[in-house]
Short mmCIF file of C-alpha atoms and ligand atoms in Angstrom, two decimals:
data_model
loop_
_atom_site.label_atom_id
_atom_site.label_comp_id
_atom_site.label_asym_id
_atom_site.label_seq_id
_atom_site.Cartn_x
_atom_site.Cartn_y
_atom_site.Cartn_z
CA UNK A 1 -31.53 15.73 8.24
CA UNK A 2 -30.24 15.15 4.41
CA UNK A 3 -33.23 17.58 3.28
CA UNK A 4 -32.76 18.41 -0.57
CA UNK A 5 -29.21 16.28 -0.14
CA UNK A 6 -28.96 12.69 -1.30
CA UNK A 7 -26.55 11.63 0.39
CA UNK A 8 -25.51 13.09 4.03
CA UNK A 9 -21.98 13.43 2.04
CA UNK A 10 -23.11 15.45 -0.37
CA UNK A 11 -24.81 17.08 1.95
CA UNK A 12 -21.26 17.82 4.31
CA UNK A 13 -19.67 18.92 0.99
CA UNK A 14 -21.55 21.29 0.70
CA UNK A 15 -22.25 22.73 4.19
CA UNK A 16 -18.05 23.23 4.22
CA UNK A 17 -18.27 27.22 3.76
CA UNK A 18 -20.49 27.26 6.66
CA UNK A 19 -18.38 25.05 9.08
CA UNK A 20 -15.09 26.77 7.60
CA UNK A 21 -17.05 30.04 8.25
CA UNK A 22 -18.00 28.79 12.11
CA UNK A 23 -14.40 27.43 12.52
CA UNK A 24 -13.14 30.84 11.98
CA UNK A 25 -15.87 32.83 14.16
CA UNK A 26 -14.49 34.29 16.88
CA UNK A 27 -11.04 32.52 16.40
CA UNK A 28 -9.87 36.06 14.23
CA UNK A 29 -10.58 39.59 15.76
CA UNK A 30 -10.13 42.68 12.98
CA UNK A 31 -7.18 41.33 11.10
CA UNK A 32 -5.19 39.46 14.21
CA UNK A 33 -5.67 35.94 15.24
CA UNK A 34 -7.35 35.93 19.06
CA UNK A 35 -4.47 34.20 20.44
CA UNK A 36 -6.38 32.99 23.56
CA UNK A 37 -8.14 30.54 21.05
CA UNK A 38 -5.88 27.84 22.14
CA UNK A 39 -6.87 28.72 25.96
CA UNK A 40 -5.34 31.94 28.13
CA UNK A 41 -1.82 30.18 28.70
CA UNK A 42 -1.95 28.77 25.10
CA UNK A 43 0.14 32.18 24.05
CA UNK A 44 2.82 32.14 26.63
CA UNK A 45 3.72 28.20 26.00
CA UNK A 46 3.60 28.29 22.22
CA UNK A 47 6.53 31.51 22.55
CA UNK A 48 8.49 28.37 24.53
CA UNK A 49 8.00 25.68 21.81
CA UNK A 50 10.51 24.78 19.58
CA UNK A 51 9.41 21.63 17.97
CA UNK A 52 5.89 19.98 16.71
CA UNK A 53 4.74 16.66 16.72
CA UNK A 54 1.09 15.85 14.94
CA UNK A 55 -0.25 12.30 15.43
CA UNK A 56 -3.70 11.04 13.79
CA UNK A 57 -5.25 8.72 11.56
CA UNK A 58 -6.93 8.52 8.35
CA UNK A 59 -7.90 11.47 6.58
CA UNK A 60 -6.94 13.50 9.56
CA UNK A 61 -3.57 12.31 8.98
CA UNK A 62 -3.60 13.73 5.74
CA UNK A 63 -4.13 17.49 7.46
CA UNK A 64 -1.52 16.72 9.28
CA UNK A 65 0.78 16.31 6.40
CA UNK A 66 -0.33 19.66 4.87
CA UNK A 67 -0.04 20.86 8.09
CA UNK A 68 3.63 20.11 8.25
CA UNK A 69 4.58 22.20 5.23
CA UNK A 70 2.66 25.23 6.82
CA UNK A 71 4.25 24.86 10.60
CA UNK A 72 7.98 24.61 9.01
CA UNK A 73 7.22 27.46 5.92
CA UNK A 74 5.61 30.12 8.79
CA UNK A 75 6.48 29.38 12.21
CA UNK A 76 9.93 27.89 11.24
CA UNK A 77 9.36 25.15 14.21
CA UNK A 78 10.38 21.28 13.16
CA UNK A 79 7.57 19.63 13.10
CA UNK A 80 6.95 15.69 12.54
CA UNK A 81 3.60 13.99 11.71
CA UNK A 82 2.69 10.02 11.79
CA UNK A 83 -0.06 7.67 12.04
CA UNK A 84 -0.97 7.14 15.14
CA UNK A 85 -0.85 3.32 15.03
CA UNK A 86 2.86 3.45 14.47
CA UNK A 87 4.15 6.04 16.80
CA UNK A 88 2.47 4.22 19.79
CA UNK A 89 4.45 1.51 18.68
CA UNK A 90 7.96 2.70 18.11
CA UNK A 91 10.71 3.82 20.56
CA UNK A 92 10.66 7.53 19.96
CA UNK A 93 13.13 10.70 21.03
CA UNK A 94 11.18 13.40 22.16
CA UNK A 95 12.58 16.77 20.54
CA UNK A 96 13.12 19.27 23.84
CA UNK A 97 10.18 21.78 24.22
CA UNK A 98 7.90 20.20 22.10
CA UNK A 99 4.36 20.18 21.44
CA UNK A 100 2.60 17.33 20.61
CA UNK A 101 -0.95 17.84 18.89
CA UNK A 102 -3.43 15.04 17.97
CA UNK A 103 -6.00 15.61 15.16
CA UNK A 104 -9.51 13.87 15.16
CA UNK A 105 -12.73 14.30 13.83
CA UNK A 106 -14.39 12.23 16.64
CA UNK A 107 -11.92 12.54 19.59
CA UNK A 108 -12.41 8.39 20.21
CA UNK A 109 -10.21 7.14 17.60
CA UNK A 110 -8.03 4.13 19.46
CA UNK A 111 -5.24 4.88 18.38
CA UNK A 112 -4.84 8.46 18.37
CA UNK A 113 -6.02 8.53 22.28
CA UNK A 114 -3.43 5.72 22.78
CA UNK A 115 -0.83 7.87 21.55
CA UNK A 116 -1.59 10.78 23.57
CA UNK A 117 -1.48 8.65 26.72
CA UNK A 118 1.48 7.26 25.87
CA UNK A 119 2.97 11.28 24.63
CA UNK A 120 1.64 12.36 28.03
CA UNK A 121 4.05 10.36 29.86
CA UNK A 122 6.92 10.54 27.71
CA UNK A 123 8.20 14.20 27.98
CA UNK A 124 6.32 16.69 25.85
CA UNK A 125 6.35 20.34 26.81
CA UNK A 126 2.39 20.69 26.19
CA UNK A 127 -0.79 18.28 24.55
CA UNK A 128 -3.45 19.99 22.09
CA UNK A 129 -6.55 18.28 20.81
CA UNK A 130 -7.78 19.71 17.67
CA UNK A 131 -10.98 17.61 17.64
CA UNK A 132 -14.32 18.45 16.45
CA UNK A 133 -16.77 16.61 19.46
CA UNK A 134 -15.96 19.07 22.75
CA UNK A 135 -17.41 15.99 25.28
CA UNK A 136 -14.80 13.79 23.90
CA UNK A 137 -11.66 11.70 25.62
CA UNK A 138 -9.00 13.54 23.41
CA UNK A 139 -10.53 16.70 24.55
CA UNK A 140 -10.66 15.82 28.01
CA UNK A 141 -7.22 14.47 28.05
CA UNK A 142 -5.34 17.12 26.43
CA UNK A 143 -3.46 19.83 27.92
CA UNK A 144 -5.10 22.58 25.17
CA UNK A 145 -8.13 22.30 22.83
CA UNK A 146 -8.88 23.59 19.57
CA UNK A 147 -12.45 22.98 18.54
CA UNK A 148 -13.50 22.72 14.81
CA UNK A 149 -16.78 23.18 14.53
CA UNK A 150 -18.02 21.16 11.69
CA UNK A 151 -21.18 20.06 13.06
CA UNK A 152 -21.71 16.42 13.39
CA UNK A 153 -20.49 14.47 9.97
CA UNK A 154 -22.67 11.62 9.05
CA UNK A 155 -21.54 10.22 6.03
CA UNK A 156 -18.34 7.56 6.79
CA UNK A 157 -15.84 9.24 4.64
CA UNK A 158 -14.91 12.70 6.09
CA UNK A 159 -15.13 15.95 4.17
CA UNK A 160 -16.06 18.51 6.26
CA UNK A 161 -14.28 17.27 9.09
CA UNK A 162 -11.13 17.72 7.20
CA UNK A 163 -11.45 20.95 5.61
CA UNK A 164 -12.05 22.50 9.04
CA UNK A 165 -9.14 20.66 10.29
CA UNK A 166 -7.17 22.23 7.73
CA UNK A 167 -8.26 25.77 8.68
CA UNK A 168 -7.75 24.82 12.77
CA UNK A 169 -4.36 24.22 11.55
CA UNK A 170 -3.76 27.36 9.68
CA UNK A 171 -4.57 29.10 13.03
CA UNK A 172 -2.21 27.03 14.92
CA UNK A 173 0.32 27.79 12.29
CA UNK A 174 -0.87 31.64 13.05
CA UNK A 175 -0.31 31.47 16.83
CA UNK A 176 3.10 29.52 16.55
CA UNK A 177 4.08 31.74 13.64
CA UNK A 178 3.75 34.54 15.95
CA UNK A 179 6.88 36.33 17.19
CA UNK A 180 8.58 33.45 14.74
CA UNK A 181 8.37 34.16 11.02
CA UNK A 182 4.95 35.84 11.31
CA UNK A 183 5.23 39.37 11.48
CA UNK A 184 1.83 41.83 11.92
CA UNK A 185 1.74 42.46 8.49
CA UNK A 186 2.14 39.05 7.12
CA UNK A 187 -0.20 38.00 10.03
CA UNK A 188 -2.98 40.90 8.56
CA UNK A 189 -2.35 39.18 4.81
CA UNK A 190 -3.17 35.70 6.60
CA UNK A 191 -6.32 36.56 8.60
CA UNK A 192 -7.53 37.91 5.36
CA UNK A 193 -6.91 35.00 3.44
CA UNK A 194 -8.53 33.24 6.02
CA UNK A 195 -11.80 35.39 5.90
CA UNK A 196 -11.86 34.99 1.98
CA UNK A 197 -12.39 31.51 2.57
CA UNK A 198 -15.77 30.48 2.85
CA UNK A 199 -16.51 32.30 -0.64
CA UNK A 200 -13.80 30.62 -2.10
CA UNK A 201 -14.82 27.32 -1.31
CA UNK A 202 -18.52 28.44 -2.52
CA UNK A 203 -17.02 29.03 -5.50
CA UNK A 204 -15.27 25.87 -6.08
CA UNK A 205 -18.57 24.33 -4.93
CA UNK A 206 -20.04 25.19 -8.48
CA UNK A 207 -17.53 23.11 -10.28
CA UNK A 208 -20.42 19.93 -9.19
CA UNK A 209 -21.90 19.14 -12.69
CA UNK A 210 -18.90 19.57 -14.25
CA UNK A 211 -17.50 16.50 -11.87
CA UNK A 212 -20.57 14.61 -11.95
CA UNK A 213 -20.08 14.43 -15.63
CA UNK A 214 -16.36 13.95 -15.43
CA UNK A 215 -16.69 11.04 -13.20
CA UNK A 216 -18.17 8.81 -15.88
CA UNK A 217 -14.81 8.33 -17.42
CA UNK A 218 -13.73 6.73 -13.95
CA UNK A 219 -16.94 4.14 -13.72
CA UNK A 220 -15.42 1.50 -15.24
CA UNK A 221 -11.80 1.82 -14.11
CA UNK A 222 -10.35 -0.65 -11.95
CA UNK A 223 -7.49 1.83 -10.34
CA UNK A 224 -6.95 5.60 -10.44
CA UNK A 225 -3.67 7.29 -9.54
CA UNK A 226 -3.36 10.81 -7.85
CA UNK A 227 -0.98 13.15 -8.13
CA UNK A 228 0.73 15.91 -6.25
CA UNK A 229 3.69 18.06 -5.43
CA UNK A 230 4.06 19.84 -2.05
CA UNK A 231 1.45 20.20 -0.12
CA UNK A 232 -1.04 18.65 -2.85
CA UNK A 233 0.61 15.83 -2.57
CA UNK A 234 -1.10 15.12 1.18
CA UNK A 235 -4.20 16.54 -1.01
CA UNK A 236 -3.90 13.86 -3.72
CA UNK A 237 -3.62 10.79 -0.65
CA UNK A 238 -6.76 12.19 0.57
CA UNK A 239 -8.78 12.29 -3.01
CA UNK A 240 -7.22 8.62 -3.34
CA UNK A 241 -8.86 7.79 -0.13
CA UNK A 242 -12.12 9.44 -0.73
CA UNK A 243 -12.29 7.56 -4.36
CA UNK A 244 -11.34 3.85 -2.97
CA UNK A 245 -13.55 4.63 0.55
CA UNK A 246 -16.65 5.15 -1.29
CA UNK A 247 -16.82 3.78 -4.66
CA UNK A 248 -13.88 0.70 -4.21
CA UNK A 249 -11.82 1.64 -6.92
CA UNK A 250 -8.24 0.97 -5.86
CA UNK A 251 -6.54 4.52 -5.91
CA UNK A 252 -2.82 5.07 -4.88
CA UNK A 253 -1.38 9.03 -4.42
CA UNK A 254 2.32 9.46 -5.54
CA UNK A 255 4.35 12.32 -4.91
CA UNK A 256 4.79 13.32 -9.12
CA UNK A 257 8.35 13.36 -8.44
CA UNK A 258 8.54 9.81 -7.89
CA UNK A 259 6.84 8.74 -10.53
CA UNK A 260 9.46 7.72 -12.69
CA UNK A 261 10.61 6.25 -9.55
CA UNK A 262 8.12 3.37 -10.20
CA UNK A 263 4.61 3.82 -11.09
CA UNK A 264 5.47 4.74 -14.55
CA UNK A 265 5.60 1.35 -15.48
CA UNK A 266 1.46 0.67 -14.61
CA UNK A 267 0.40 3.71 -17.07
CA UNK A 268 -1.46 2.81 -20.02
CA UNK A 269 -5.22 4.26 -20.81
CA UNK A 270 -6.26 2.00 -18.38
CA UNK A 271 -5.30 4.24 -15.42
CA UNK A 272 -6.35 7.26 -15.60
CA UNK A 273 -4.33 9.82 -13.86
CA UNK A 274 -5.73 12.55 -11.55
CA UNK A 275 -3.18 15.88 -11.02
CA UNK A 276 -3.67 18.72 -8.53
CA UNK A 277 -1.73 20.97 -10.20
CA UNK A 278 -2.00 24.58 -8.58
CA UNK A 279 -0.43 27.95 -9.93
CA UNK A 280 2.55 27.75 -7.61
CA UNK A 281 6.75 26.88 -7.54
CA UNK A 282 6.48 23.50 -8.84
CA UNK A 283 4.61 23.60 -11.49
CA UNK A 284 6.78 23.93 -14.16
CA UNK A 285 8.40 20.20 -12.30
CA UNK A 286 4.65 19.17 -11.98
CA UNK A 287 4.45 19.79 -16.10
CA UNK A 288 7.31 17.32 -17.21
CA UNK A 289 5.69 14.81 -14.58
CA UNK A 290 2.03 15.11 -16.36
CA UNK A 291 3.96 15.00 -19.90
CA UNK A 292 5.67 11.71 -18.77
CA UNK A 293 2.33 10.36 -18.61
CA UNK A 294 1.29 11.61 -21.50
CA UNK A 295 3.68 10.39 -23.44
CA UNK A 296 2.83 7.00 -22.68
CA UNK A 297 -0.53 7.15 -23.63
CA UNK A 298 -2.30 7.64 -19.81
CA UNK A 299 -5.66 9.40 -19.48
CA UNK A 300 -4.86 13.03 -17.72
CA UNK A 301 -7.22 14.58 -15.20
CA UNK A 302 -5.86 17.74 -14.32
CA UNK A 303 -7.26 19.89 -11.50
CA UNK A 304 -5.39 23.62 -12.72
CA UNK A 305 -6.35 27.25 -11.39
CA UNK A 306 -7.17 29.24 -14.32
CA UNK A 307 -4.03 30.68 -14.88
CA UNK A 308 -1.68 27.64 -15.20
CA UNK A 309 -1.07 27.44 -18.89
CA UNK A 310 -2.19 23.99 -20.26
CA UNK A 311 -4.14 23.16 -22.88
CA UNK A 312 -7.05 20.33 -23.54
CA UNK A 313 -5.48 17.75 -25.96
CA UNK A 314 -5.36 14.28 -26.61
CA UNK A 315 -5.54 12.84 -23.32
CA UNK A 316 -5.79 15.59 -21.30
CA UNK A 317 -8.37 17.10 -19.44
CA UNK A 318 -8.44 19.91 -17.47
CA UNK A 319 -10.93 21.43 -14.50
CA UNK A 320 -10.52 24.98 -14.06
CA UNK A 321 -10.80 26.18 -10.35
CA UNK A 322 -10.35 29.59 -9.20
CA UNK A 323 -7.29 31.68 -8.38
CA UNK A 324 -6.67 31.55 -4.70
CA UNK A 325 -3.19 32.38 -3.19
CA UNK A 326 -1.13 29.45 -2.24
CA UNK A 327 -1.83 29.02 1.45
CA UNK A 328 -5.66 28.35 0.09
CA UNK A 329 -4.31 25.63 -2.17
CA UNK A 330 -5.00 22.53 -0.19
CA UNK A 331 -8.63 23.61 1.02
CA UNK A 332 -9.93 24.83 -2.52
CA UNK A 333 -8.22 21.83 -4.53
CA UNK A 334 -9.60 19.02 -1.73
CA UNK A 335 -13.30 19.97 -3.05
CA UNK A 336 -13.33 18.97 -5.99
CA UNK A 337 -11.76 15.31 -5.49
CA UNK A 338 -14.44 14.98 -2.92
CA UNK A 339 -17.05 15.57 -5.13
CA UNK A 340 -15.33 13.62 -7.84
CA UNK A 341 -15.22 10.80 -5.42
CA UNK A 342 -18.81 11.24 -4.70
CA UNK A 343 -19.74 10.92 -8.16
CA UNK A 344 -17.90 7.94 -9.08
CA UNK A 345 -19.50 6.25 -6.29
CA UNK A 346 -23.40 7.39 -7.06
CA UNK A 347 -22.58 5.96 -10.62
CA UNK A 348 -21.32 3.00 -9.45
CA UNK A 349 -24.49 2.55 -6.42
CA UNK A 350 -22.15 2.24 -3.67
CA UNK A 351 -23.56 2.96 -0.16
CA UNK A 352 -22.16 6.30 -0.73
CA UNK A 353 -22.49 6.97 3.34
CA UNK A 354 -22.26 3.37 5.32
CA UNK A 355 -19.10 2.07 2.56
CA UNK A 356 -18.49 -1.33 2.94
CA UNK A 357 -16.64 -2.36 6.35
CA UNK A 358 -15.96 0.81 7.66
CA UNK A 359 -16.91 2.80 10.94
CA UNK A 360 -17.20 6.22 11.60
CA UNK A 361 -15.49 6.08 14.60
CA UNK A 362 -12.68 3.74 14.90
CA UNK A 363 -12.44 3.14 19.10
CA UNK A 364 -10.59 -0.51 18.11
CA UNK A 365 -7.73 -1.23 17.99
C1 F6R B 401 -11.87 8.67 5.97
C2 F6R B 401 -12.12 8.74 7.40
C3 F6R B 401 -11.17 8.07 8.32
C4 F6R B 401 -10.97 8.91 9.58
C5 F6R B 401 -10.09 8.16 10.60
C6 F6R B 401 -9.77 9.02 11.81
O1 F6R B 401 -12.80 9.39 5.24
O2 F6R B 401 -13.08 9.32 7.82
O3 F6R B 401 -9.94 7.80 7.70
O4 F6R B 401 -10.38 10.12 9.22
O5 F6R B 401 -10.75 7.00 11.00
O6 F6R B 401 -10.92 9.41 12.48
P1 F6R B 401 -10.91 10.62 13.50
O7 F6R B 401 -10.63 11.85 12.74
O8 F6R B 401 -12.29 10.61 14.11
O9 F6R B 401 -9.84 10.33 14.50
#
């Protein structure tokens, strides 16, 4: 039921410290992850893995992406990540010892179970589902399950589903960090990040009538551009597909360092020009990108934690969020493009939770 909630979206946004909060229950235990979580062989294999491949669609491709930067930074394991409609279509060498993990909200996508079927024959050391529907195929199929436990998502466009994705993959990062670069005390520092979660994202969750009132200077825009360094950039390709999903505006997500690469040339004050700009190593880099737009007259939307030093000027705007440390990044920054994405589309009278031509769950081809 939407109850007080207009839209079941709105609704998911906000029930994310709750489903983060469930995702996490009985997953940690004091300040260790519960490595049977995975299932009781789960910890023997993972000590035998040495590389990672993640295959989904969508917006659960996108946690996959920021997955990749946490699986190589902690666990120190190669990992790869691709749609799933082109790896079941490509010759592919299978790394030795590897696991190979799909990532869905609904566990029926087509081509996701395709490409497990297809991974299941091909030479992988293990299969894990992370999937948030226990009864599904991918669930069924796979060798090891990790559930989220979102709660059933309504609306089209996924929010919650992803945001618990995220944290699933944090733990898998956890119990392949383990005995890798994760030692107990930087494994006690990341269970208590973990925990600090839910409140965080409560927090962010405040920043909604600041957005709503931000996203009337993207009503009448034909295209938006995102962008993001690290693992915001994954972050900005998922607030570009929130924002074209639901309220049709085209929106691309570059990587800021290729900017000047190319999409320079389409900024004028016609595009306006969404940053996720986080208090971390790139910054400073992420600075001379936003000034490059700047300088050439695009409208700056910066998302910032409130110690980044930028100022308000001509052209820029900036939404304060609130400190976190860097491995909360990509979960705290995602809310507030989904709301912003919600926004633009109640403005515009979209249907906000049946968008035009789309499914929730994708079992075609
Ligand atoms: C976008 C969205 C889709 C799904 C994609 C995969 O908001 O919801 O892009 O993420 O269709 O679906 P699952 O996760 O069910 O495999």
């Amino acid at each position: 039921e939407r109850g007080e909630y207009r839209h079941y979206m709105l609704k998911e946004i906000f029930e994310q410290p709750q489903a983060i909060a469930d995702t996490l229950d009985d997953r940690l235990s004091g300040t260790q992850l519960r490595p049977e979580c995975f299932g009781n062989e789960a910890e023997a294999l993972f000590a035998d893995i040495k590389a990672v491949t993640i295959v989904a669609c969508g917006t659960s491709h996108h946690a996959a992406q920021v997955a990749r930067y946490w699986i190589e930074a902690f666990a120190g394991l190669p990992c790869s990540v691709e749609v799933a409609s082109e790896y079941r279509y490509r010759h592919h060498v299978v790394p030795e010892q590897a696991l190979f993990v799909t990532l869905s909200q609904s566990g029926e996508t087509a081509d996701t179970l395709a490409a497990l079927r297809q991974a299941k024959q091909s030479g992988y050391r293990a299969t894990l589902a992370i999937c948030n529907v226990p009864e599904s195929s991918l669930v069924r199929e796979s060798d090891l399950v990790l559930l989220t436990h979102a709660g059933p998502e309504i609306g089209v466009a996924s929010t919650k589903a992803f945001t618990t994705q995220l944290v699933a993959l944090l733990l898998l990062t956890l119990a392949l960090g383990r005995g890798r670069g994760i030692d107990e005390t930087e494994e006690t520092r990341l269970v208590g990040l973990l925990r600090s979660l839910p409140i965080k994202v409560e927090e962010v969750l405040r920043l909604d009538e600041r957005i709503a009132l931000l996203a009337e200077s993207f009503v009448d825009k034909q295209h938006t551009l995102f962008l993001g360094r690290g693992e915001q950039y994954p972050i900005a390709m998922e607030g570009a597909l929130k924002l074209k999903e639901i309220s049709y505006i085209h929106a691309e997500a570059y990587p800021a360092g290729e900017l000047k690469h190319g999409p320079l040339a389409l900024i004028d004050e016609q595009m306006p020009v969404v940053a996720v700009a986080p208090n971390n190593a790139l910054l400073e880099k992420l600075k001379s990108n936003l000034e490059e737009v700047r300088a050439r007259g695009g409208q700056l939307y910066v998302f910032a934690d409130y110690q980044v030093p930028l100022d308000e000027s001509d052209g820029v705007t900036v939404i304060r969020l609130p400190e976190t440390d860097d491995l909360l990044d990509p979960l705290v920054f995602t809310i507030p493009l989904q709301l912003l994405a919600y926004h633009v589309a109640v403005l515009k009278g979209t249907d906000v939770d049946q968008p035009r031509n789309l499914a929730k769950s994708v079992t075609v081809e």
